[in-house]
């Protein structure tokens, strides 16, 4: 029988989500200068909780404050004060909403301007054509650094649980550290962490084991995974199917499927190989077989902006639908759809020929909406992408300066 998008979904014996709509992770860059959530994030998350989604997944929270995806990001480590995280969870959980914290380590995807740690399975630099200079060559990790990553994911997950989050989502997609281990393009190791798929997936599975061992069974654990890297020779859909089977053996509650990386922004609907992604629900056709065979519930994210498309995703066998962009422009989209399923927005698409700049402008224009909401203002569909990119660059420069100052102080105190 077809599922209703407004039916409940039981994610585990102790946890039920009130409907099938999920606010997918969006890095907000709205933390305070100590990398902690505060007023701006609280205001933003209240709107998403009020807006009707069943589950909120936070923007990625770093497991190491000296390895950040961007300035103004949130970090949660051993020793971090829990009070602001408790408040964040409370707000997100109002209106009977579930909240998961997304945990991430950027690996090599750390902008050179940020500084800090730049680690990766192998010393393979990002290839962004003439923009490659935005990143530096990462350091290939030694065993102790890999062990530290496993430990940190466990500690951050434990703190998320103590703060009242219902679960965590481990970010193993979009070219960040765990995805770098999974992909043969970035993992050239010939030890137990590289080579075969079993070796490339070892770090992700060790992280999951650690999180489960520390947080127990009554805590949701999900993984965001690429259905493929959308790069020739990269992690592909057959790899994804095998990894999902392994994750199921390790009691993962849900896998969110996405795709791509900074090099190939498939999560924005652009592939870097010759495959065409769908115009809406980018990965739906591509993942048809995967969803039929998966032993655990799957969620699909990417290009879902209409109710009818969300229904197609659920009808195909996905348990949950992830929305990011749509909820950046209309935080109460789900409440609106409840009354009027045909409601839709005309969200602008930036189709500049320079793919890297287009991807950066897409992020910038959406983050501008998040900033507006965090100040109590309404998102705007008519923003100029060029101006939004410029504003983002200026804001980032200021926040990066603050971060770099802390980094210098830290290295002087060592
Ligand atoms: C501003 C912005 C920030 C994002 N930050 C994250 C993130 O922190 N973690 C993540 O897994 N995905 C992140 N994404 C990707 C989204 O979760 C999602 O996979 C992608 O935007 C496709 O979904 P959509 O078409 O509904 O926007 C981000 C996307 C945007 C636009």
GROMACS .gro file of C-alpha atoms and ligand atoms in nm:
model
  445
    1UNK     CA    1   0.000   0.000   0.000
    2UNK     CA    2   0.143   0.348  -0.085
    3UNK     CA    3   0.263   0.532   0.225
    4UNK     CA    4   0.134   0.874   0.311
    5UNK     CA    5   0.399   1.141   0.353
    6UNK     CA    6   0.218   1.236   0.672
    7UNK     CA    7   0.227   0.887   0.821
    8UNK     CA    8   0.455   0.812   1.116
    9UNK     CA    9   0.778   0.625   1.069
   10UNK     CA   10   0.916   0.398   1.338
   11UNK     CA   11   1.292   0.431   1.312
   12UNK     CA   12   1.365   0.198   1.606
   13UNK     CA   13   1.157   0.022   1.873
   14UNK     CA   14   1.195   0.331   2.094
   15UNK     CA   15   1.180   0.609   1.837
   16UNK     CA   16   0.905   0.726   1.598
   17UNK     CA   17   0.919   1.018   1.356
   18UNK     CA   18   0.586   1.198   1.311
   19UNK     CA   19   0.602   1.221   0.930
   20UNK     CA   20   0.834   1.145   0.637
   21UNK     CA   21   0.984   1.493   0.593
   22UNK     CA   22   1.335   1.565   0.712
   23UNK     CA   23   1.521   1.893   0.724
   24UNK     CA   24   1.850   1.776   0.568
   25UNK     CA   25   2.182   1.903   0.704
   26UNK     CA   26   2.283   2.254   0.603
   27UNK     CA   27   2.599   2.409   0.740
   28UNK     CA   28   2.483   2.747   0.864
   29UNK     CA   29   2.809   2.923   0.960
   30UNK     CA   30   2.612   3.093   1.236
   31UNK     CA   31   2.796   2.970   1.546
   32UNK     CA   32   2.953   3.221   1.782
   33UNK     CA   33   3.328   3.283   1.790
   34UNK     CA   34   3.378   2.987   2.026
   35UNK     CA   35   3.220   2.749   1.768
   36UNK     CA   36   2.912   2.713   1.988
   37UNK     CA   37   2.545   2.736   1.893
   38UNK     CA   38   2.371   3.046   2.027
   39UNK     CA   39   2.091   3.296   1.960
   40UNK     CA   40   2.110   3.295   1.580
   41UNK     CA   41   2.095   2.918   1.551
   42UNK     CA   42   1.822   2.897   1.815
   43UNK     CA   43   1.601   3.137   1.620
   44UNK     CA   44   1.662   2.952   1.294
   45UNK     CA   45   1.592   2.605   1.436
   46UNK     CA   46   1.272   2.721   1.608
   47UNK     CA   47   1.134   2.802   1.262
   48UNK     CA   48   1.216   2.459   1.127
   49UNK     CA   49   1.066   2.288   1.432
   50UNK     CA   50   0.750   2.499   1.401
   51UNK     CA   51   0.742   2.439   1.025
   52UNK     CA   52   0.624   2.078   1.045
   53UNK     CA   53   0.916   1.847   0.956
   54UNK     CA   54   0.928   1.518   1.143
   55UNK     CA   55   1.305   1.516   1.185
   56UNK     CA   56   1.570   1.787   1.185
   57UNK     CA   57   1.928   1.697   1.102
   58UNK     CA   58   2.161   1.978   1.212
   59UNK     CA   59   2.421   2.130   0.986
   60UNK     CA   60   2.747   1.941   1.017
   61UNK     CA   61   2.907   1.970   1.359
   62UNK     CA   62   3.284   1.921   1.365
   63UNK     CA   63   3.441   1.656   1.585
   64UNK     CA   64   3.764   1.859   1.599
   65UNK     CA   65   3.757   2.239   1.624
   66UNK     CA   66   4.094   2.256   1.450
   67UNK     CA   67   3.957   2.087   1.137
   68UNK     CA   68   3.659   2.292   1.020
   69UNK     CA   69   3.462   2.290   0.694
   70UNK     CA   70   3.418   2.665   0.726
   71UNK     CA   71   3.429   2.963   0.962
   72UNK     CA   72   3.133   3.006   1.195
   73UNK     CA   73   3.082   2.628   1.209
   74UNK     CA   74   2.983   2.440   1.525
   75UNK     CA   75   3.228   2.204   1.698
   76UNK     CA   76   3.156   1.957   1.978
   77UNK     CA   77   3.445   1.782   2.151
   78UNK     CA   78   3.538   1.642   2.486
   79UNK     CA   79   3.541   1.939   2.724
   80UNK     CA   80   3.296   2.154   2.523
   81UNK     CA   81   3.027   2.311   2.741
   82UNK     CA   82   2.698   2.123   2.697
   83UNK     CA   83   2.459   2.405   2.796
   84UNK     CA   84   2.424   2.568   2.449
   85UNK     CA   85   2.381   2.226   2.287
   86UNK     CA   86   2.105   2.137   2.535
   87UNK     CA   87   1.922   2.454   2.443
   88UNK     CA   88   1.969   2.384   2.072
   89UNK     CA   89   1.829   2.031   2.109
   90UNK     CA   90   1.534   2.154   2.319
   91UNK     CA   91   1.436   2.410   2.058
   92UNK     CA   92   1.472   2.166   1.768
   93UNK     CA   93   1.262   1.908   1.955
   94UNK     CA   94   0.974   2.142   2.027
   95UNK     CA   95   0.658   2.063   1.827
   96UNK     CA   96   0.722   1.688   1.866
   97UNK     CA   97   1.012   1.701   1.620
   98UNK     CA   98   1.307   1.462   1.640
   99UNK     CA   99   1.658   1.601   1.610
  100UNK     CA  100   1.983   1.435   1.505
  101UNK     CA  101   2.320   1.601   1.514
  102UNK     CA  102   2.527   1.550   1.202
  103UNK     CA  103   2.891   1.479   1.290
  104UNK     CA  104   3.165   1.544   1.042
  105UNK     CA  105   3.538   1.569   0.982
  106UNK     CA  106   3.635   1.754   0.664
  107UNK     CA  107   3.958   1.565   0.594
  108UNK     CA  108   4.117   1.741   0.296
  109UNK     CA  109   3.816   1.966   0.227
  110UNK     CA  110   3.951   2.244   0.452
  111UNK     CA  111   3.988   2.577   0.274
  112UNK     CA  112   4.353   2.686   0.275
  113UNK     CA  113   4.249   3.024   0.422
  114UNK     CA  114   4.109   2.849   0.732
  115UNK     CA  115   4.431   2.675   0.831
  116UNK     CA  116   4.426   2.407   1.098
  117UNK     CA  117   4.451   2.035   1.031
  118UNK     CA  118   4.439   1.914   0.673
  119UNK     CA  119   4.436   1.534   0.693
  120UNK     CA  120   4.337   1.269   0.442
  121UNK     CA  121   4.388   0.898   0.376
  122UNK     CA  122   4.651   0.990   0.116
  123UNK     CA  123   4.827   1.310   0.011
  124UNK     CA  124   4.593   1.373  -0.283
  125UNK     CA  125   4.499   1.737  -0.342
  126UNK     CA  126   4.156   1.851  -0.458
  127UNK     CA  127   4.132   1.914  -0.829
  128UNK     CA  128   3.912   2.216  -0.890
  129UNK     CA  129   4.084   2.328  -1.208
  130UNK     CA  130   4.189   2.692  -1.179
  131UNK     CA  131   4.036   2.707  -0.829
  132UNK     CA  132   4.249   2.420  -0.692
  133UNK     CA  133   4.455   2.676  -0.508
  134UNK     CA  134   4.172   2.725  -0.257
  135UNK     CA  135   4.295   2.402  -0.091
  136UNK     CA  136   4.638   2.270   0.000
  137UNK     CA  137   4.784   1.921  -0.031
  138UNK     CA  138   4.665   1.717   0.269
  139UNK     CA  139   4.885   1.511   0.495
  140UNK     CA  140   4.841   1.132   0.469
  141UNK     CA  141   4.721   1.013   0.809
  142UNK     CA  142   4.922   0.785   1.034
  143UNK     CA  143   4.754   0.511   1.241
  144UNK     CA  144   4.740   0.724   1.559
  145UNK     CA  145   4.553   0.996   1.370
  146UNK     CA  146   4.304   0.743   1.237
  147UNK     CA  147   4.249   0.606   1.590
  148UNK     CA  148   4.196   0.962   1.712
  149UNK     CA  149   3.920   1.012   1.454
  150UNK     CA  150   3.734   0.701   1.575
  151UNK     CA  151   3.767   0.817   1.934
  152UNK     CA  152   3.648   1.168   1.852
  153UNK     CA  153   3.335   1.054   1.665
  154UNK     CA  154   3.247   0.844   1.973
  155UNK     CA  155   3.304   1.131   2.217
  156UNK     CA  156   3.108   1.384   2.010
  157UNK     CA  157   2.818   1.138   1.971
  158UNK     CA  158   2.814   1.079   2.347
  159UNK     CA  159   2.802   1.453   2.412
  160UNK     CA  160   2.519   1.489   2.158
  161UNK     CA  161   2.327   1.222   2.349
  162UNK     CA  162   2.396   1.390   2.683
  163UNK     CA  163   2.272   1.721   2.539
  164UNK     CA  164   1.939   1.560   2.447
  165UNK     CA  165   1.974   1.492   2.074
  166UNK     CA  166   1.775   1.186   1.963
  167UNK     CA  167   2.057   1.057   1.749
  168UNK     CA  168   2.353   1.136   1.529
  169UNK     CA  169   2.413   1.118   1.159
  170UNK     CA  170   2.769   1.032   1.064
  171UNK     CA  171   2.866   1.224   0.749
  172UNK     CA  172   3.031   0.982   0.508
  173UNK     CA  173   2.929   1.163   0.188
  174UNK     CA  174   3.021   1.473  -0.017
  175UNK     CA  175   3.395   1.411  -0.022
  176UNK     CA  176   3.462   1.467   0.350
  177UNK     CA  177   3.705   1.250   0.547
  178UNK     CA  178   3.502   0.928   0.571
  179UNK     CA  179   3.407   0.957   0.203
  180UNK     CA  180   3.775   1.014   0.121
  181UNK     CA  181   3.853   0.679   0.282
  182UNK     CA  182   3.570   0.512   0.087
  183UNK     CA  183   3.677   0.644  -0.253
  184UNK     CA  184   3.961   0.481  -0.450
  185UNK     CA  185   4.030   0.824  -0.604
  186UNK     CA  186   4.139   0.969  -0.270
  187UNK     CA  187   4.242   0.658  -0.078
  188UNK     CA  188   4.567   0.516  -0.220
  189UNK     CA  189   4.671   0.337   0.098
  190UNK     CA  190   4.796  -0.018   0.098
  191UNK     CA  191   4.749  -0.091   0.467
  192UNK     CA  192   4.433  -0.214   0.644
  193UNK     CA  193   4.263   0.124   0.571
  194UNK     CA  194   4.297   0.114   0.192
  195UNK     CA  195   4.282  -0.109  -0.116
  196UNK     CA  196   3.977  -0.337  -0.112
  197UNK     CA  197   3.632  -0.192  -0.042
  198UNK     CA  198   3.635  -0.377   0.292
  199UNK     CA  199   3.951  -0.189   0.386
  200UNK     CA  200   3.825   0.145   0.255
  201UNK     CA  201   3.502   0.104   0.453
  202UNK     CA  202   3.687   0.000   0.770
  203UNK     CA  203   3.712   0.350   0.916
  204UNK     CA  204   3.340   0.420   0.871
  205UNK     CA  205   3.249   0.085   1.028
  206UNK     CA  206   3.491   0.137   1.318
  207UNK     CA  207   3.335   0.479   1.379
  208UNK     CA  208   2.986   0.324   1.383
  209UNK     CA  209   3.099   0.048   1.622
  210UNK     CA  210   3.250   0.308   1.855
  211UNK     CA  211   2.940   0.531   1.851
  212UNK     CA  212   2.709   0.234   1.920
  213UNK     CA  213   2.932   0.098   2.196
  214UNK     CA  214   2.942   0.437   2.370
  215UNK     CA  215   2.586   0.558   2.310
  216UNK     CA  216   2.398   0.230   2.348
  217UNK     CA  217   2.102   0.088   2.160
  218UNK     CA  218   1.848   0.356   2.260
  219UNK     CA  219   2.006   0.623   2.040
  220UNK     CA  220   1.950   0.666   1.667
  221UNK     CA  221   2.259   0.625   1.450
  222UNK     CA  222   2.239   0.715   1.082
  223UNK     CA  223   2.491   0.756   0.802
  224UNK     CA  224   2.491   0.996   0.508
  225UNK     CA  225   2.644   0.808   0.217
  226UNK     CA  226   2.709   0.887  -0.145
  227UNK     CA  227   2.511   0.669  -0.384
  228UNK     CA  228   2.817   0.746  -0.601
  229UNK     CA  229   3.094   1.006  -0.623
  230UNK     CA  230   2.990   1.084  -0.983
  231UNK     CA  231   3.355   1.086  -1.085
  232UNK     CA  232   3.518   0.829  -1.311
  233UNK     CA  233   3.684   0.558  -1.104
  234UNK     CA  234   3.523   0.679  -0.781
  235UNK     CA  235   3.301   0.511  -0.520
  236UNK     CA  236   3.009   0.374  -0.719
  237UNK     CA  237   2.661   0.240  -0.666
  238UNK     CA  238   2.778  -0.120  -0.626
  239UNK     CA  239   3.014  -0.006  -0.351
  240UNK     CA  240   2.724   0.184  -0.192
  241UNK     CA  241   2.509  -0.130  -0.191
  242UNK     CA  242   2.780  -0.333  -0.018
  243UNK     CA  243   2.849  -0.060   0.238
  244UNK     CA  244   2.477  -0.035   0.320
  245UNK     CA  245   2.473  -0.412   0.387
  246UNK     CA  246   2.768  -0.376   0.623
  247UNK     CA  247   2.609  -0.078   0.798
  248UNK     CA  248   2.295  -0.287   0.851
  249UNK     CA  249   2.505  -0.551   1.027
  250UNK     CA  250   2.627  -0.278   1.263
  251UNK     CA  251   2.278  -0.167   1.371
  252UNK     CA  252   2.265   0.156   1.178
  253UNK     CA  253   1.904   0.280   1.181
  254UNK     CA  254   1.899   0.465   0.851
  255UNK     CA  255   2.118   0.557   0.555
  256UNK     CA  256   2.063   0.892   0.383
  257UNK     CA  257   2.165   0.873   0.018
  258UNK     CA  258   2.320   1.169  -0.157
  259UNK     CA  259   2.610   1.201  -0.401
  260UNK     CA  260   2.913   1.404  -0.508
  261UNK     CA  261   3.184   1.615  -0.347
  262UNK     CA  262   3.342   1.961  -0.387
  263UNK     CA  263   3.501   1.828  -0.707
  264UNK     CA  264   3.173   1.694  -0.845
  265UNK     CA  265   2.876   1.875  -0.685
  266UNK     CA  266   2.617   1.607  -0.764
  267UNK     CA  267   2.425   1.706  -0.448
  268UNK     CA  268   2.344   2.023  -0.645
  269UNK     CA  269   2.241   1.818  -0.948
  270UNK     CA  270   2.579   1.832  -1.134
  271UNK     CA  271   2.784   1.520  -1.213
  272UNK     CA  272   3.149   1.520  -1.317
  273UNK     CA  273   3.122   1.211  -1.536
  274UNK     CA  274   2.894   1.155  -1.832
  275UNK     CA  275   2.589   1.050  -1.628
  276UNK     CA  276   2.285   1.274  -1.638
  277UNK     CA  277   2.115   1.335  -1.306
  278UNK     CA  278   1.739   1.385  -1.294
  279UNK     CA  279   1.615   1.745  -1.285
  280UNK     CA  280   1.423   1.677  -0.962
  281UNK     CA  281   1.503   1.413  -0.697
  282UNK     CA  282   1.846   1.388  -0.863
  283UNK     CA  283   1.931   1.036  -0.744
  284UNK     CA  284   1.587   0.870  -0.760
  285UNK     CA  285   1.614   0.675  -1.088
  286UNK     CA  286   1.976   0.595  -1.023
  287UNK     CA  287   1.907   0.438  -0.680
  288UNK     CA  288   1.598   0.238  -0.777
  289UNK     CA  289   1.761  -0.104  -0.733
  290UNK     CA  290   1.949  -0.001  -0.423
  291UNK     CA  291   1.630   0.090  -0.240
  292UNK     CA  292   1.461  -0.234  -0.340
  293UNK     CA  293   1.747  -0.442  -0.199
  294UNK     CA  294   1.838  -0.243   0.112
  295UNK     CA  295   1.808  -0.430   0.443
  296UNK     CA  296   1.769  -0.099   0.631
  297UNK     CA  297   1.550   0.209   0.582
  298UNK     CA  298   1.682   0.466   0.336
  299UNK     CA  299   1.628   0.839   0.302
  300UNK     CA  300   1.679   1.029  -0.022
  301UNK     CA  301   1.797   1.388  -0.039
  302UNK     CA  302   1.867   1.614  -0.336
  303UNK     CA  303   1.635   1.812  -0.564
  304UNK     CA  304   1.310   1.752  -0.375
  305UNK     CA  305   1.107   2.073  -0.384
  306UNK     CA  306   0.756   1.955  -0.473
  307UNK     CA  307   0.511   1.743  -0.276
  308UNK     CA  308   0.445   1.518  -0.578
  309UNK     CA  309   0.819   1.449  -0.609
  310UNK     CA  310   0.844   1.366  -0.237
  311UNK     CA  311   0.554   1.124  -0.285
  312UNK     CA  312   0.742   0.957  -0.574
  313UNK     CA  313   1.043   0.911  -0.347
  314UNK     CA  314   0.834   0.738  -0.080
  315UNK     CA  315   0.649   0.533  -0.342
  316UNK     CA  316   0.986   0.410  -0.473
  317UNK     CA  317   1.053   0.257  -0.131
  318UNK     CA  318   1.243   0.529   0.056
  319UNK     CA  319   1.129   0.573   0.415
  320UNK     CA  320   1.212   0.942   0.448
  321UNK     CA  321   1.258   1.245   0.220
  322UNK     CA  322   1.532   1.499   0.289
  323UNK     CA  323   1.487   1.864   0.195
  324UNK     CA  324   1.752   2.130   0.229
  325UNK     CA  325   1.714   2.417  -0.022
  326UNK     CA  326   1.333   2.420  -0.009
  327UNK     CA  327   1.337   2.464   0.370
  328UNK     CA  328   1.595   2.741   0.346
  329UNK     CA  329   1.342   2.943   0.147
  330UNK     CA  330   1.025   2.819   0.317
  331UNK     CA  331   1.085   2.680   0.667
  332UNK     CA  332   0.713   2.597   0.706
  333UNK     CA  333   0.689   2.419   0.371
  334UNK     CA  334   0.558   2.101   0.535
  335UNK     CA  335   0.274   2.281   0.715
  336UNK     CA  336   0.185   2.448   0.384
  337UNK     CA  337   0.187   2.116   0.198
  338UNK     CA  338  -0.037   1.966   0.463
  339UNK     CA  339  -0.308   2.212   0.363
  340UNK     CA  340  -0.216   2.261  -0.002
  341UNK     CA  341   0.004   1.987  -0.155
  342UNK     CA  342   0.029   2.171  -0.487
  343UNK     CA  343   0.213   2.464  -0.323
  344UNK     CA  344   0.551   2.522  -0.487
  345UNK     CA  345   0.826   2.781  -0.493
  346UNK     CA  346   1.026   2.899  -0.792
  347UNK     CA  347   1.369   2.862  -0.642
  348UNK     CA  348   1.639   3.015  -0.866
  349UNK     CA  349   1.899   2.779  -1.018
  350UNK     CA  350   2.248   2.920  -1.076
  351UNK     CA  351   2.374   2.778  -1.404
  352UNK     CA  352   2.701   2.965  -1.457
  353UNK     CA  353   2.945   2.785  -1.686
  354UNK     CA  354   3.216   2.797  -1.416
  355UNK     CA  355   3.098   2.503  -1.209
  356UNK     CA  356   3.305   2.580  -0.899
  357UNK     CA  357   3.183   2.939  -0.881
  358UNK     CA  358   2.825   2.827  -0.948
  359UNK     CA  359   2.849   2.577  -0.660
  360UNK     CA  360   2.992   2.843  -0.426
  361UNK     CA  361   2.723   3.094  -0.529
  362UNK     CA  362   2.450   2.833  -0.473
  363UNK     CA  363   2.575   2.775  -0.120
  364UNK     CA  364   2.615   3.149  -0.060
  365UNK     CA  365   2.264   3.244  -0.171
  366UNK     CA  366   2.110   2.969   0.046
  367UNK     CA  367   2.322   3.061   0.348
  368UNK     CA  368   2.200   3.418   0.304
  369UNK     CA  369   1.845   3.291   0.359
  370UNK     CA  370   1.956   3.105   0.673
  371UNK     CA  371   2.114   3.426   0.802
  372UNK     CA  372   1.794   3.616   0.731
  373UNK     CA  373   1.588   3.363   0.924
  374UNK     CA  374   1.837   3.367   1.212
  375UNK     CA  375   1.765   3.741   1.246
  376UNK     CA  376   1.389   3.700   1.229
  377UNK     CA  377   1.366   3.815   0.863
  378UNK     CA  378   1.195   3.639   0.572
  379UNK     CA  379   1.390   3.455   0.296
  380UNK     CA  380   1.395   3.624  -0.046
  381UNK     CA  381   1.368   3.441  -0.379
  382UNK     CA  382   1.504   3.734  -0.577
  383UNK     CA  383   1.859   3.771  -0.440
  384UNK     CA  384   2.141   3.828  -0.686
  385UNK     CA  385   2.374   3.524  -0.688
  386UNK     CA  386   2.674   3.745  -0.760
  387UNK     CA  387   2.603   3.982  -0.471
  388UNK     CA  388   2.526   3.688  -0.239
  389UNK     CA  389   2.862   3.531  -0.326
  390UNK     CA  390   3.039   3.861  -0.261
  391UNK     CA  391   2.867   3.910   0.077
  392UNK     CA  392   2.950   3.551   0.170
  393UNK     CA  393   3.317   3.601   0.083
  394UNK     CA  394   3.336   3.919   0.292
  395UNK     CA  395   3.164   3.757   0.591
  396UNK     CA  396   3.382   3.448   0.560
  397UNK     CA  397   3.696   3.657   0.553
  398UNK     CA  398   3.603   3.825   0.880
  399UNK     CA  399   3.507   3.500   1.053
  400UNK     CA  400   3.815   3.325   0.917
  401UNK     CA  401   4.034   3.598   1.071
  402UNK     CA  402   3.877   3.536   1.414
  403UNK     CA  403   3.932   3.162   1.377
  404UNK     CA  404   4.292   3.201   1.264
  405UNK     CA  405   4.364   3.423   1.561
  406UNK     CA  406   4.245   3.143   1.791
  407UNK     CA  407   4.454   2.895   1.598
  408UNK     CA  408   4.765   3.112   1.647
  409UNK     CA  409   4.688   3.151   2.019
  410UNK     CA  410   4.651   2.776   2.048
  411UNK     CA  411   4.980   2.702   1.877
  412UNK     CA  412   5.156   2.962   2.100
  413UNK     CA  413   5.014   2.800   2.413
  414UNK     CA  414   5.150   2.457   2.316
  415LIG     C1  415   2.397   2.589   0.236
  415LIG     C2  416   2.410   2.440   0.235
  415LIG     C3  417   2.483   2.378   0.334
  415LIG     C4  418   2.492   2.237   0.335
  415LIG     N1  419   2.558   2.177   0.440
  415LIG     C5  420   2.554   2.043   0.450
  415LIG     C6  421   2.605   1.978   0.564
  415LIG     O1  422   2.649   2.040   0.660
  415LIG     N2  423   2.600   1.842   0.566
  415LIG     C7  424   2.545   1.769   0.463
  415LIG     O2  425   2.542   1.647   0.472
  415LIG     N3  426   2.496   1.828   0.356
  415LIG     C8  427   2.496   1.962   0.347
  415LIG     N4  428   2.438   2.022   0.240
  415LIG     C9  429   2.375   1.938   0.137
  415LIG    C10  430   2.228   1.914   0.168
  415LIG     O3  431   2.209   1.841   0.287
  415LIG    C11  432   2.162   1.836   0.055
  415LIG     O4  433   2.222   1.709   0.045
  415LIG    C12  434   2.172   1.908  -0.080
  415LIG     O5  435   2.155   2.049  -0.065
  415LIG    C13  436   2.066   1.858  -0.176
  415LIG     O6  437   1.937   1.874  -0.124
  415LIG     P1  438   1.837   1.992  -0.172
  415LIG     O7  439   1.826   1.981  -0.319
  415LIG     O8  440   1.710   1.967  -0.099
  415LIG     O9  441   1.902   2.122  -0.134
  415LIG    C14  442   2.430   2.161   0.234
  415LIG    C15  443   2.358   2.225   0.135
  415LIG    C16  444   2.346   2.363   0.134
  415LIG    C17  445   2.266   2.428   0.028
   0.00000   0.00000   0.00000
